[in-house]
CSV table of C-alpha atoms and ligand atoms in Angstrom, one decimal:
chain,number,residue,atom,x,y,z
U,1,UNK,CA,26.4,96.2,16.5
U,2,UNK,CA,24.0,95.1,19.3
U,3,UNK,CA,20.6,94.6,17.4
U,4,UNK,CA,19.7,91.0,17.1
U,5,UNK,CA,19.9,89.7,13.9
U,6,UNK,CA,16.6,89.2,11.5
U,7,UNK,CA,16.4,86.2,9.5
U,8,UNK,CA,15.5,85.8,6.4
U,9,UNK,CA,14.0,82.8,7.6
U,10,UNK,CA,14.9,80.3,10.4
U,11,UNK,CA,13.6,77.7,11.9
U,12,UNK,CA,10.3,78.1,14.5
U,13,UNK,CA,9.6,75.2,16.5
U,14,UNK,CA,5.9,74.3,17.5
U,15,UNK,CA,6.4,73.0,20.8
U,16,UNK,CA,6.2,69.1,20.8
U,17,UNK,CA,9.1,68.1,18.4
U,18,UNK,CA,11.1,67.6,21.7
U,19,UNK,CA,8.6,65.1,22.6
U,20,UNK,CA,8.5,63.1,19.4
U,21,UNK,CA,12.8,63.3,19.5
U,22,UNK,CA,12.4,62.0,22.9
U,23,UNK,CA,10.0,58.9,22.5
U,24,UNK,CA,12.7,58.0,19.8
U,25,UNK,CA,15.7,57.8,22.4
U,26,UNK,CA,13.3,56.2,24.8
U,27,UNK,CA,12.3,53.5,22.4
U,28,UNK,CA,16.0,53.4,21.3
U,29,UNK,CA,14.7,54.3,17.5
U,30,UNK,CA,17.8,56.8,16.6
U,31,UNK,CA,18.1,54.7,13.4
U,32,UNK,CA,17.1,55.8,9.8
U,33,UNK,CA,14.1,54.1,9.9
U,34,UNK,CA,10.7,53.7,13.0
U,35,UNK,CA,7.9,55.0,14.1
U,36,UNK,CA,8.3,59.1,13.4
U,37,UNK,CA,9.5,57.7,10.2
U,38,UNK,CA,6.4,56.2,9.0
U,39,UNK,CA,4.5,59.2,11.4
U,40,UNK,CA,5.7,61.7,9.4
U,41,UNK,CA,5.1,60.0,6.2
U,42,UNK,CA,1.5,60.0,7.0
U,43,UNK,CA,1.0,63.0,8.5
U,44,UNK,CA,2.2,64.3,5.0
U,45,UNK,CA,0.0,61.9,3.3
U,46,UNK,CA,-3.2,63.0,4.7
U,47,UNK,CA,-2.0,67.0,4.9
U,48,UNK,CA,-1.5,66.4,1.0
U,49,UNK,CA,-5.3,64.7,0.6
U,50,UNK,CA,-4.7,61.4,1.3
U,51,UNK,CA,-4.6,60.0,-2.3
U,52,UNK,CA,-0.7,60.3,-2.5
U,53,UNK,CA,2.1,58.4,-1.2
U,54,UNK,CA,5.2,60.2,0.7
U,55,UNK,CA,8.6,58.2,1.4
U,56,UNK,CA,10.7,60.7,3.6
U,57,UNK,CA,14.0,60.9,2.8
U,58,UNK,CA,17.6,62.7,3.6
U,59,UNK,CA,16.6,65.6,1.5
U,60,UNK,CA,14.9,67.4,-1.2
U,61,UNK,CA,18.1,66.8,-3.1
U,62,UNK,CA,17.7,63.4,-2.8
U,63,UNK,CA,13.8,63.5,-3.6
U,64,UNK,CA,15.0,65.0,-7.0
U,65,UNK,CA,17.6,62.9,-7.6
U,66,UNK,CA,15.3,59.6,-6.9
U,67,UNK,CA,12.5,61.4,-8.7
U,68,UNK,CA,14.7,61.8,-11.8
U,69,UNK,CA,15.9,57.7,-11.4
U,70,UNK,CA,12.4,57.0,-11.4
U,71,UNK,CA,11.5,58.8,-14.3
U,72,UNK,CA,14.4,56.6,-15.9
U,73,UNK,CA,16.5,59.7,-16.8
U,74,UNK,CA,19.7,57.8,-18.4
U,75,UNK,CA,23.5,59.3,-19.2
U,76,UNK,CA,22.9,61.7,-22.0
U,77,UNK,CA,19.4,62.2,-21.8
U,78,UNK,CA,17.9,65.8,-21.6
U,79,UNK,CA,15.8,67.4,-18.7
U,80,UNK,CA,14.0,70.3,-18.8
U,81,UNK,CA,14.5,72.7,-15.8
U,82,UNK,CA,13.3,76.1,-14.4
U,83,UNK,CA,15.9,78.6,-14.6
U,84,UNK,CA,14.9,80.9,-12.2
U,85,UNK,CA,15.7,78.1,-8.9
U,86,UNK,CA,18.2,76.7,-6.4
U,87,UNK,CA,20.5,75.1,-7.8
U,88,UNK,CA,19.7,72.1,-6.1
U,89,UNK,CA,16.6,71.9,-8.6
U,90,UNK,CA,19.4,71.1,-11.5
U,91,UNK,CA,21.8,69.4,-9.9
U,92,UNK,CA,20.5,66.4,-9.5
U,93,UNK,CA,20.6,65.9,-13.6
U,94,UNK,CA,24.1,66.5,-13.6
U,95,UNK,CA,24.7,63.6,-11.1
U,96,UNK,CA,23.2,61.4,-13.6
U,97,UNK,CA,25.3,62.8,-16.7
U,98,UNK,CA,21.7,64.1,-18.3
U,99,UNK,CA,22.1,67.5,-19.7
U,100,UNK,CA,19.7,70.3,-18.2
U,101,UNK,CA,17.8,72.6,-20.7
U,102,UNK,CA,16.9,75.5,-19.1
U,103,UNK,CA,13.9,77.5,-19.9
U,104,UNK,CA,13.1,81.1,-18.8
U,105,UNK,CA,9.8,81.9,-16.3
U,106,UNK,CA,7.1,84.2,-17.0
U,107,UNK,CA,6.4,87.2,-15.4
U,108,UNK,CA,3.5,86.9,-13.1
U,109,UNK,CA,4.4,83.3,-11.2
U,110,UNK,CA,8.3,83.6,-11.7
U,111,UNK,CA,8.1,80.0,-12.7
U,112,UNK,CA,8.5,78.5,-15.9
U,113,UNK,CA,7.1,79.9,-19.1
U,114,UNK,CA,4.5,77.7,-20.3
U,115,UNK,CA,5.3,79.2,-23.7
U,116,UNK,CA,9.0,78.9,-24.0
U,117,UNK,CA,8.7,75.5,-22.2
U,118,UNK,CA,6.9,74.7,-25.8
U,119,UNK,CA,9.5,76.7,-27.8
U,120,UNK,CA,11.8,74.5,-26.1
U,121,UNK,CA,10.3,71.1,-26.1
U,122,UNK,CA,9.3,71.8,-29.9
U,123,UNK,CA,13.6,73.0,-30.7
U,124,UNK,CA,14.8,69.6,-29.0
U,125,UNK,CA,12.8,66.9,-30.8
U,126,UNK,CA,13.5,68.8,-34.1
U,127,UNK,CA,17.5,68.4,-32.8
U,128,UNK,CA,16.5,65.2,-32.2
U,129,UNK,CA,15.8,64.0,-28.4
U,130,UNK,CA,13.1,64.7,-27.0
U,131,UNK,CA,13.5,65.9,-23.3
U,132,UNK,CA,12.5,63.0,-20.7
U,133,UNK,CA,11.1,65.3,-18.0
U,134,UNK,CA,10.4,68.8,-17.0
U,135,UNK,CA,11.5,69.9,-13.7
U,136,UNK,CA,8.8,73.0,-12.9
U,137,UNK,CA,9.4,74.7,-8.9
U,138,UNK,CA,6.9,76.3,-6.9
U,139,UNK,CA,9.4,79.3,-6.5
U,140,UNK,CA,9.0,81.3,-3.0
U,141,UNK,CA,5.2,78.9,-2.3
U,142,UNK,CA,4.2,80.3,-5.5
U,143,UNK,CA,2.4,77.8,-7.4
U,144,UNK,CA,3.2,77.6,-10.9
U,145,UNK,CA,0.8,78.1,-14.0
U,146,UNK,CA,-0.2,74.8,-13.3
U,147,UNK,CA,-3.0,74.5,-15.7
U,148,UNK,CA,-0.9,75.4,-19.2
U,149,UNK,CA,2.4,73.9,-17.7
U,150,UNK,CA,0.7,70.1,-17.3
U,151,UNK,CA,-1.4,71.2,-20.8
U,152,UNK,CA,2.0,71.6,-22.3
U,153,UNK,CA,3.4,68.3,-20.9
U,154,UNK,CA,0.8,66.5,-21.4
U,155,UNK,CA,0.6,67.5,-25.2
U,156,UNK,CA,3.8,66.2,-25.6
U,157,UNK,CA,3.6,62.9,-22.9
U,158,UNK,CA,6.3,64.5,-20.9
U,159,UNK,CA,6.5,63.7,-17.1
U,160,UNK,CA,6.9,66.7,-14.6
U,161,UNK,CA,9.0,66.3,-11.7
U,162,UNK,CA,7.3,69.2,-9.6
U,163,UNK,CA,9.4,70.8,-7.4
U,164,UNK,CA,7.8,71.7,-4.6
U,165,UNK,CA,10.5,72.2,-1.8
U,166,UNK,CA,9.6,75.7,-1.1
U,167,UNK,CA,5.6,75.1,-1.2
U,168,UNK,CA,4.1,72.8,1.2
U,169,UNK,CA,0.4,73.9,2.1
U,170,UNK,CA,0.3,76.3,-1.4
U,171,UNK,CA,-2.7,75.4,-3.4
U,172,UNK,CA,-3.6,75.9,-6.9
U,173,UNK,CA,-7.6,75.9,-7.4
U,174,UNK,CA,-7.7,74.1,-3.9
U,175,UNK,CA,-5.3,70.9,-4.7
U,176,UNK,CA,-2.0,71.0,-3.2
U,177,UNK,CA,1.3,71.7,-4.7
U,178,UNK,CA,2.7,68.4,-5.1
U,179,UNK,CA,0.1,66.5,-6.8
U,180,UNK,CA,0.3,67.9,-9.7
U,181,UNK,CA,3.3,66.1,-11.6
U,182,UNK,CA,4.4,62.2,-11.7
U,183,UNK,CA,6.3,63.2,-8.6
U,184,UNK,CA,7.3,66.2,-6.3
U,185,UNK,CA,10.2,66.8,-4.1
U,186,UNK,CA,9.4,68.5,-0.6
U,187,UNK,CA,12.5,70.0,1.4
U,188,UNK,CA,12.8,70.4,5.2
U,189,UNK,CA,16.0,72.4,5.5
U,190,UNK,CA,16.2,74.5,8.0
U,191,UNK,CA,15.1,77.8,6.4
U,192,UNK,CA,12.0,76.0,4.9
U,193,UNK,CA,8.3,76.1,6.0
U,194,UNK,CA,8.7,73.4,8.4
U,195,UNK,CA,12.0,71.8,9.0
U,196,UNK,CA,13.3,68.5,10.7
U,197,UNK,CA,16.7,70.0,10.4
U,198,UNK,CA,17.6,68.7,7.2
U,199,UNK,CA,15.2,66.5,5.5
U,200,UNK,CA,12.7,66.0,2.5
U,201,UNK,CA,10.1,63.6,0.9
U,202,UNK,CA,9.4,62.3,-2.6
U,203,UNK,CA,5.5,62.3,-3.5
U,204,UNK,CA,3.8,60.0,-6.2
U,205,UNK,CA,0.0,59.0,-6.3
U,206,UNK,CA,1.4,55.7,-7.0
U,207,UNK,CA,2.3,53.0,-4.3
U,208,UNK,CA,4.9,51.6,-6.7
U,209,UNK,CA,7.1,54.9,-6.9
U,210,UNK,CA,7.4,54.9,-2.7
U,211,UNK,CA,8.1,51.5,-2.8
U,212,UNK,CA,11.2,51.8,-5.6
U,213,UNK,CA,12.2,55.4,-4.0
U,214,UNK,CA,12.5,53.8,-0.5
U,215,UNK,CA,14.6,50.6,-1.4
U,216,UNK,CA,16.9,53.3,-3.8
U,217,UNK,CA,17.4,55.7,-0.6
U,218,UNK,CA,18.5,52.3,1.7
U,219,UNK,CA,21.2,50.5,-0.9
U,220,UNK,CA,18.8,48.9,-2.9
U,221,UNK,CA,18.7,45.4,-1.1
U,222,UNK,CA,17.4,42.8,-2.4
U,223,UNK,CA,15.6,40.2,-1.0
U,224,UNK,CA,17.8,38.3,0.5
U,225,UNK,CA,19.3,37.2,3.7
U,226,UNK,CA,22.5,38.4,2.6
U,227,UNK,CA,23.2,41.6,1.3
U,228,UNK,CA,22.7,41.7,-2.2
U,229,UNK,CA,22.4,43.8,-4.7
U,230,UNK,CA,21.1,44.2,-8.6
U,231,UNK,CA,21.1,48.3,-8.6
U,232,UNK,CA,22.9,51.0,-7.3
U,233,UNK,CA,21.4,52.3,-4.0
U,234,UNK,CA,21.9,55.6,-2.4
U,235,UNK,CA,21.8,56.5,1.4
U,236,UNK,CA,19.0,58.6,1.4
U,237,UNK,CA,16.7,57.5,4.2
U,238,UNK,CA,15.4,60.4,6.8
U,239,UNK,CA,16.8,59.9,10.4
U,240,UNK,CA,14.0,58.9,12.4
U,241,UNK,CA,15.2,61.5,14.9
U,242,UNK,CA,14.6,64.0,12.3
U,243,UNK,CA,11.0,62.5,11.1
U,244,UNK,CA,10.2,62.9,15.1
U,245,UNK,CA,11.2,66.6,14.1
U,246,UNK,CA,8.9,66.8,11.4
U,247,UNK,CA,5.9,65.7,13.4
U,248,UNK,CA,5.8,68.2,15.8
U,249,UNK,CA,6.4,70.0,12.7
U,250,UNK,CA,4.0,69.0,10.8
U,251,UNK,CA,1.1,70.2,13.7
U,252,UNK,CA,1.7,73.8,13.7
U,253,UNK,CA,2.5,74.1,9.7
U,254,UNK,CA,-1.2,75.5,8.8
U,255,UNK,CA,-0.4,78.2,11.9
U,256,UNK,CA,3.2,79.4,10.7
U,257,UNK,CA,1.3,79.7,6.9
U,258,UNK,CA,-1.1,81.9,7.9
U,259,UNK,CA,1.9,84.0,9.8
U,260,UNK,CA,4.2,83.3,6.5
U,261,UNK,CA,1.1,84.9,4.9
U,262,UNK,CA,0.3,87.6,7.5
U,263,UNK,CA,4.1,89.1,6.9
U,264,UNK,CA,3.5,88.9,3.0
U,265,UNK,CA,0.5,91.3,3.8
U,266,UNK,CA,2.4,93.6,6.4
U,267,UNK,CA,5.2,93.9,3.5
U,268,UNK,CA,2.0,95.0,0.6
U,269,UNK,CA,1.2,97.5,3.5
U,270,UNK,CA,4.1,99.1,3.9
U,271,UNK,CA,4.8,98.9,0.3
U,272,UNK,CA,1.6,100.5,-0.6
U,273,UNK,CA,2.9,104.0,-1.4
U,274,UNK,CA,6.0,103.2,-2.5
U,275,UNK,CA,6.3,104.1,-6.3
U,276,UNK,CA,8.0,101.3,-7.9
U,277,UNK,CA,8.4,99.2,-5.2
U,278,UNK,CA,6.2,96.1,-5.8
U,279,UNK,CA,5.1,92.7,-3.8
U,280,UNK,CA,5.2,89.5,-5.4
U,281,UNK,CA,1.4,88.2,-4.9
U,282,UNK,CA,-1.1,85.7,-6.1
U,283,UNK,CA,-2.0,87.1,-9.7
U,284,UNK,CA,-5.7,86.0,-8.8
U,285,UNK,CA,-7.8,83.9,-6.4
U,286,UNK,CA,-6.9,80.1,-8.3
U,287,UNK,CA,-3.6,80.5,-6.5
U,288,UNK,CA,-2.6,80.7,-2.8
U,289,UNK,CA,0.5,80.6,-1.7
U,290,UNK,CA,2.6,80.0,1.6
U,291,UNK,CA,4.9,83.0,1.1
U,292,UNK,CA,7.7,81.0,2.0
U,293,UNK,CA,9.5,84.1,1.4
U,294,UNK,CA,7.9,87.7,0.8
U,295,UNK,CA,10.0,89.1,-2.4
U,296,UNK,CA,9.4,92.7,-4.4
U,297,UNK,CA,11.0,94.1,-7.2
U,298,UNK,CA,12.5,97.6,-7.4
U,299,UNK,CA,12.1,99.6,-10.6
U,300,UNK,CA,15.1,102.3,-10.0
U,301,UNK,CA,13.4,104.4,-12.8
U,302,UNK,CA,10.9,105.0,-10.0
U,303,UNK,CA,12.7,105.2,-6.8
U,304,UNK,CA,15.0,108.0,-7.5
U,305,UNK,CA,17.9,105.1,-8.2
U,306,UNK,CA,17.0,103.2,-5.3
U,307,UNK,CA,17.6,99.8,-6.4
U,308,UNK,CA,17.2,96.6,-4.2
U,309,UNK,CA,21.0,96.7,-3.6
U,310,UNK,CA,20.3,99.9,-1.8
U,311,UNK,CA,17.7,98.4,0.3
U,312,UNK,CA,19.6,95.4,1.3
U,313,UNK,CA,22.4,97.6,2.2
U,314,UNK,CA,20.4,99.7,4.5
U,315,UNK,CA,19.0,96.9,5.9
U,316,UNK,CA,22.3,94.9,6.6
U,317,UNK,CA,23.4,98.0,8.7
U,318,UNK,CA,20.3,97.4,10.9
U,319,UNK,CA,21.3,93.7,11.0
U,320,UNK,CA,18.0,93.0,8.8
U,321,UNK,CA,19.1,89.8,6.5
U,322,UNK,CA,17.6,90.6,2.9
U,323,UNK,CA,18.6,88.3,-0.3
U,324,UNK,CA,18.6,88.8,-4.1
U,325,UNK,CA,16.1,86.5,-5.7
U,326,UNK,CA,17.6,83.2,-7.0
U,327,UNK,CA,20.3,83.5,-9.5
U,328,UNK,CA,19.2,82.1,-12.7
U,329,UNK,CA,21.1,78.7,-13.6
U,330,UNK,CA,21.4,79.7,-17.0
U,331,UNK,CA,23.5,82.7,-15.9
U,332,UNK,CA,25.9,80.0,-13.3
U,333,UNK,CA,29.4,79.8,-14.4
U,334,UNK,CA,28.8,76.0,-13.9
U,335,UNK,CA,25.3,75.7,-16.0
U,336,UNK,CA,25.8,78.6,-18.7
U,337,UNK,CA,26.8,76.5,-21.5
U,338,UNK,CA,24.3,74.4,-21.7
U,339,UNK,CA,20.8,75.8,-23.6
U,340,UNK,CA,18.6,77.7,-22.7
U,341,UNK,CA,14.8,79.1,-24.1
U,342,UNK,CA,12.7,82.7,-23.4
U,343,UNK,CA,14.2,85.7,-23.0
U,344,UNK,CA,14.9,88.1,-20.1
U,345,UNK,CA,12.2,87.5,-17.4
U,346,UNK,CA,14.3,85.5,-15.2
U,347,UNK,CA,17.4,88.1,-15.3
U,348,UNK,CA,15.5,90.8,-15.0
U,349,UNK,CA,14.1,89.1,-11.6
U,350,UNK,CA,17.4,88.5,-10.4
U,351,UNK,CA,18.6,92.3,-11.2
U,352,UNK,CA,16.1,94.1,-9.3
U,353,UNK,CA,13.9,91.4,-7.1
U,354,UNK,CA,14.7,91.0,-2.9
U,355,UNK,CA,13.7,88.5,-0.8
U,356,UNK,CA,12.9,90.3,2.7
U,357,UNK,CA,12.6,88.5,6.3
U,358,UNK,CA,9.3,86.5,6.0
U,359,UNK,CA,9.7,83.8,9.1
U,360,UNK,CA,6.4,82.8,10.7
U,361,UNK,CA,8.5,83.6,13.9
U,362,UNK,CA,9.1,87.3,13.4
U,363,UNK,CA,7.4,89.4,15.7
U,364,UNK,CA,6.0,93.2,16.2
U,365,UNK,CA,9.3,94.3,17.3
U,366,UNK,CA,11.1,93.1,14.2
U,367,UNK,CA,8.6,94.8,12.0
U,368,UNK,CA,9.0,98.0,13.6
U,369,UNK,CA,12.9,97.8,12.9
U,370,UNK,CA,12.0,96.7,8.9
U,371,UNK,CA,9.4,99.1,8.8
U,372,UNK,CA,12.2,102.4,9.9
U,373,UNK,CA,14.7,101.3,7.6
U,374,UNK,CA,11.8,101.1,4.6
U,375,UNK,CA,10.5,104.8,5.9
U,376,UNK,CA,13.9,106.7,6.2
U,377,UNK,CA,15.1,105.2,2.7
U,378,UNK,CA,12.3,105.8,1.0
U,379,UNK,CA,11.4,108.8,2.9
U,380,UNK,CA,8.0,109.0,4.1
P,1,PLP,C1,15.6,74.0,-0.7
P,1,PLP,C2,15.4,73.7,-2.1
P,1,PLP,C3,15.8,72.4,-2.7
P,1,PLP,C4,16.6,71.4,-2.0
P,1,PLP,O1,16.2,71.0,-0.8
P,1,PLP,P1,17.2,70.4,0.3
P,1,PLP,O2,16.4,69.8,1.3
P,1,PLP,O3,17.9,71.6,0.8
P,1,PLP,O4,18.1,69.5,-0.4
P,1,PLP,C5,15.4,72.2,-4.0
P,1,PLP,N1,14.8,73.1,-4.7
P,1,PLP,C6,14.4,74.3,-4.2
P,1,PLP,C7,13.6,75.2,-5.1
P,1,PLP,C8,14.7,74.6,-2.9
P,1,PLP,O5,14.4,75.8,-2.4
């Protein structure tokens, strides 16, 4: 095989995050903390509206697992989490011996189910504890139905941890996703929007949470001359190699959403005559989202049996990297005995949903080579 491979979704470099890296070695700043560090930080503060406060950290895993410390999730406490995610959205309440809940999504964000998110609150406080937060993702930029998921929360003085990893720059009615919930965990892995490699940030609107999620994510010092300590600390702290990363980054993010965006619409085009076959959009104009990654489903009752394992396969031969959605957790051999609330949304995602190549680097040659594959399957 002598194609080149297409990514699902790798990393696209702007042009100056060499320069930012490089000011770093020449200041002698390759240390977890300087000046890209608290760069980066604001660069996100102001891309998110300027109201919030960022502290950059190691990665989105550790943004949740802070996030969950500061909402004073305890050993046996119970979190509510999407089940259709990474499992890097649940892990983190496993690291502090909480149990996870899991509650199914609905069908036209894939996120959580404002209704069975109530079913579920409603079932644990009659069982007797009543969950201490809700972790709610942004799934593929998608915002989530943010207006009846905060109603629901709110009703019952729940905090949401938003989960934002996959949806920096998606809006819902304009605001950012983000700054929505208590707090949000972004992620800069490398197959995310914008990446410093391996990174991601904790956002609160309030000054306090940076402040306590910073001194966490470097041991938890106090002040002292000596080290001491009166909490567990972590070593979470973003490399300030990476943060210099993240700021070239963070100048051409608007530019790769708009190409994110403008494979999401190449992917409804091809799509458009394809019974069965359909493209995960915006259900109306309130929403807009990054299209981290463009997704469809496949009804096989429509395709003549094509199903999305078909697709993939064809496309694998052409070295074209497809992926099933997200497994739901409550279907992991490590999660499944642990509850769950809805019904079949989520599993029926996973059964017939593909992720397809949706980098903002991909270019006209690429879609040609999706495109044929797409054509001689389906046959037009
Ligand atoms: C990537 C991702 C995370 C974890 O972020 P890392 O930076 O890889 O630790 C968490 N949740 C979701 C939904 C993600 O896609």
């Amino acid at each position: 095989m002598n194609k080149s491979k297409i990514w699902l979704s790798s990393p696209h470099m702007g042009g100056n995050e060499q320069k930012y890296v490089q000011e770093a070695f020449d200041t002698n700043w390759v240390a977890p903390l300087g000046p890209n560090v608290s760069g980066f930080e604001q660069d996100l503060e102001n891309y998110l509206g300027g109201k919030h406060h960022v502290a950059a950290l190691s990665s989105g895993t550790a943004a949740l697992h802070l996030g969950l410390i500061l909402l004073d999730v305890q050993p046996g406490d119970e979190v509510i989490c999407q089940s259709m995610t990474f499992s890097a959205s649940a892990n983190p309440i496993a690291y502090l011996g909480a149990t996870p809940v899991f509650v199914d999504s609905e069908s036209e964000t894939w996120n959580i189910c404002p209704v069975a998110l109530e079913e579920a609150i409603i079932d644990r406080i009659s069982k007797g504890k009543k969950p201490k937060a809700i972790i709610a993702v942004h799934l593929y930029g998608m915002p989530f139905k943010v207006k009846e998921v905060m109603a629901v929360a709110e009703k019952y003085s729940i905090p949401v941890l938003e989960d934002s990893a996959e949806a920096l720059g998606s809006t819902f009615q304009g605001k950012n996703c983000g700054t929505f919930g208590q707090l949000a965990a972004l992620s800069f892995n490398g197959n995310k929007i914008i990446t410093t490699s391996g990174g991601g940030a904790l956002v609160s609107s309030q000054k306090e949470h940076k402040d306590k999620a910073v001194f966490l994510a470097t041991q938890a010092r106090d002040a002292a001359p000596h080290y001491q300590h009166s909490e567990i600390g972590y070593n979470y702290r973003l490399s300030n190699i990476c943060a210099g990363i993240g700021r070239g980054q963070m100048e051409v993010l608007d530019q790769h959403i708009a190409l994110r965006r403008k494979m999401h619409d190449f992917y409804v085009d091809l799509f458009k005559e394809v019974e069965g076959v359909t493209v995960f959009s915006e259900p109306n104009t309130d929403y807009f989202s990054n299209h981290w990654l463009s997704c469809i489903v496949i009804d096989p009752q429509k395709t003549n049996g094509i199903t999305r394992e078909t697709l993939r396969l064809a496309m694998e031969v052409e070295n074209i990297e497809c992926r099933p959605l997200w497994k739901p957790m409550h279907l992991q051999p490590i999660f499944e005995q642990y509850p769950y609330y809805g019904g079949k949304v989520a599993e029926n995602l996973f059964e017939n949903g593909l992720c397809l190549p949706s980098g903002s680097n991909l270019n006209a040659e690429d879609c040609a080579r999706i495109k044929a594959v797409v054509e001689t399957l389906f046959d037009f």
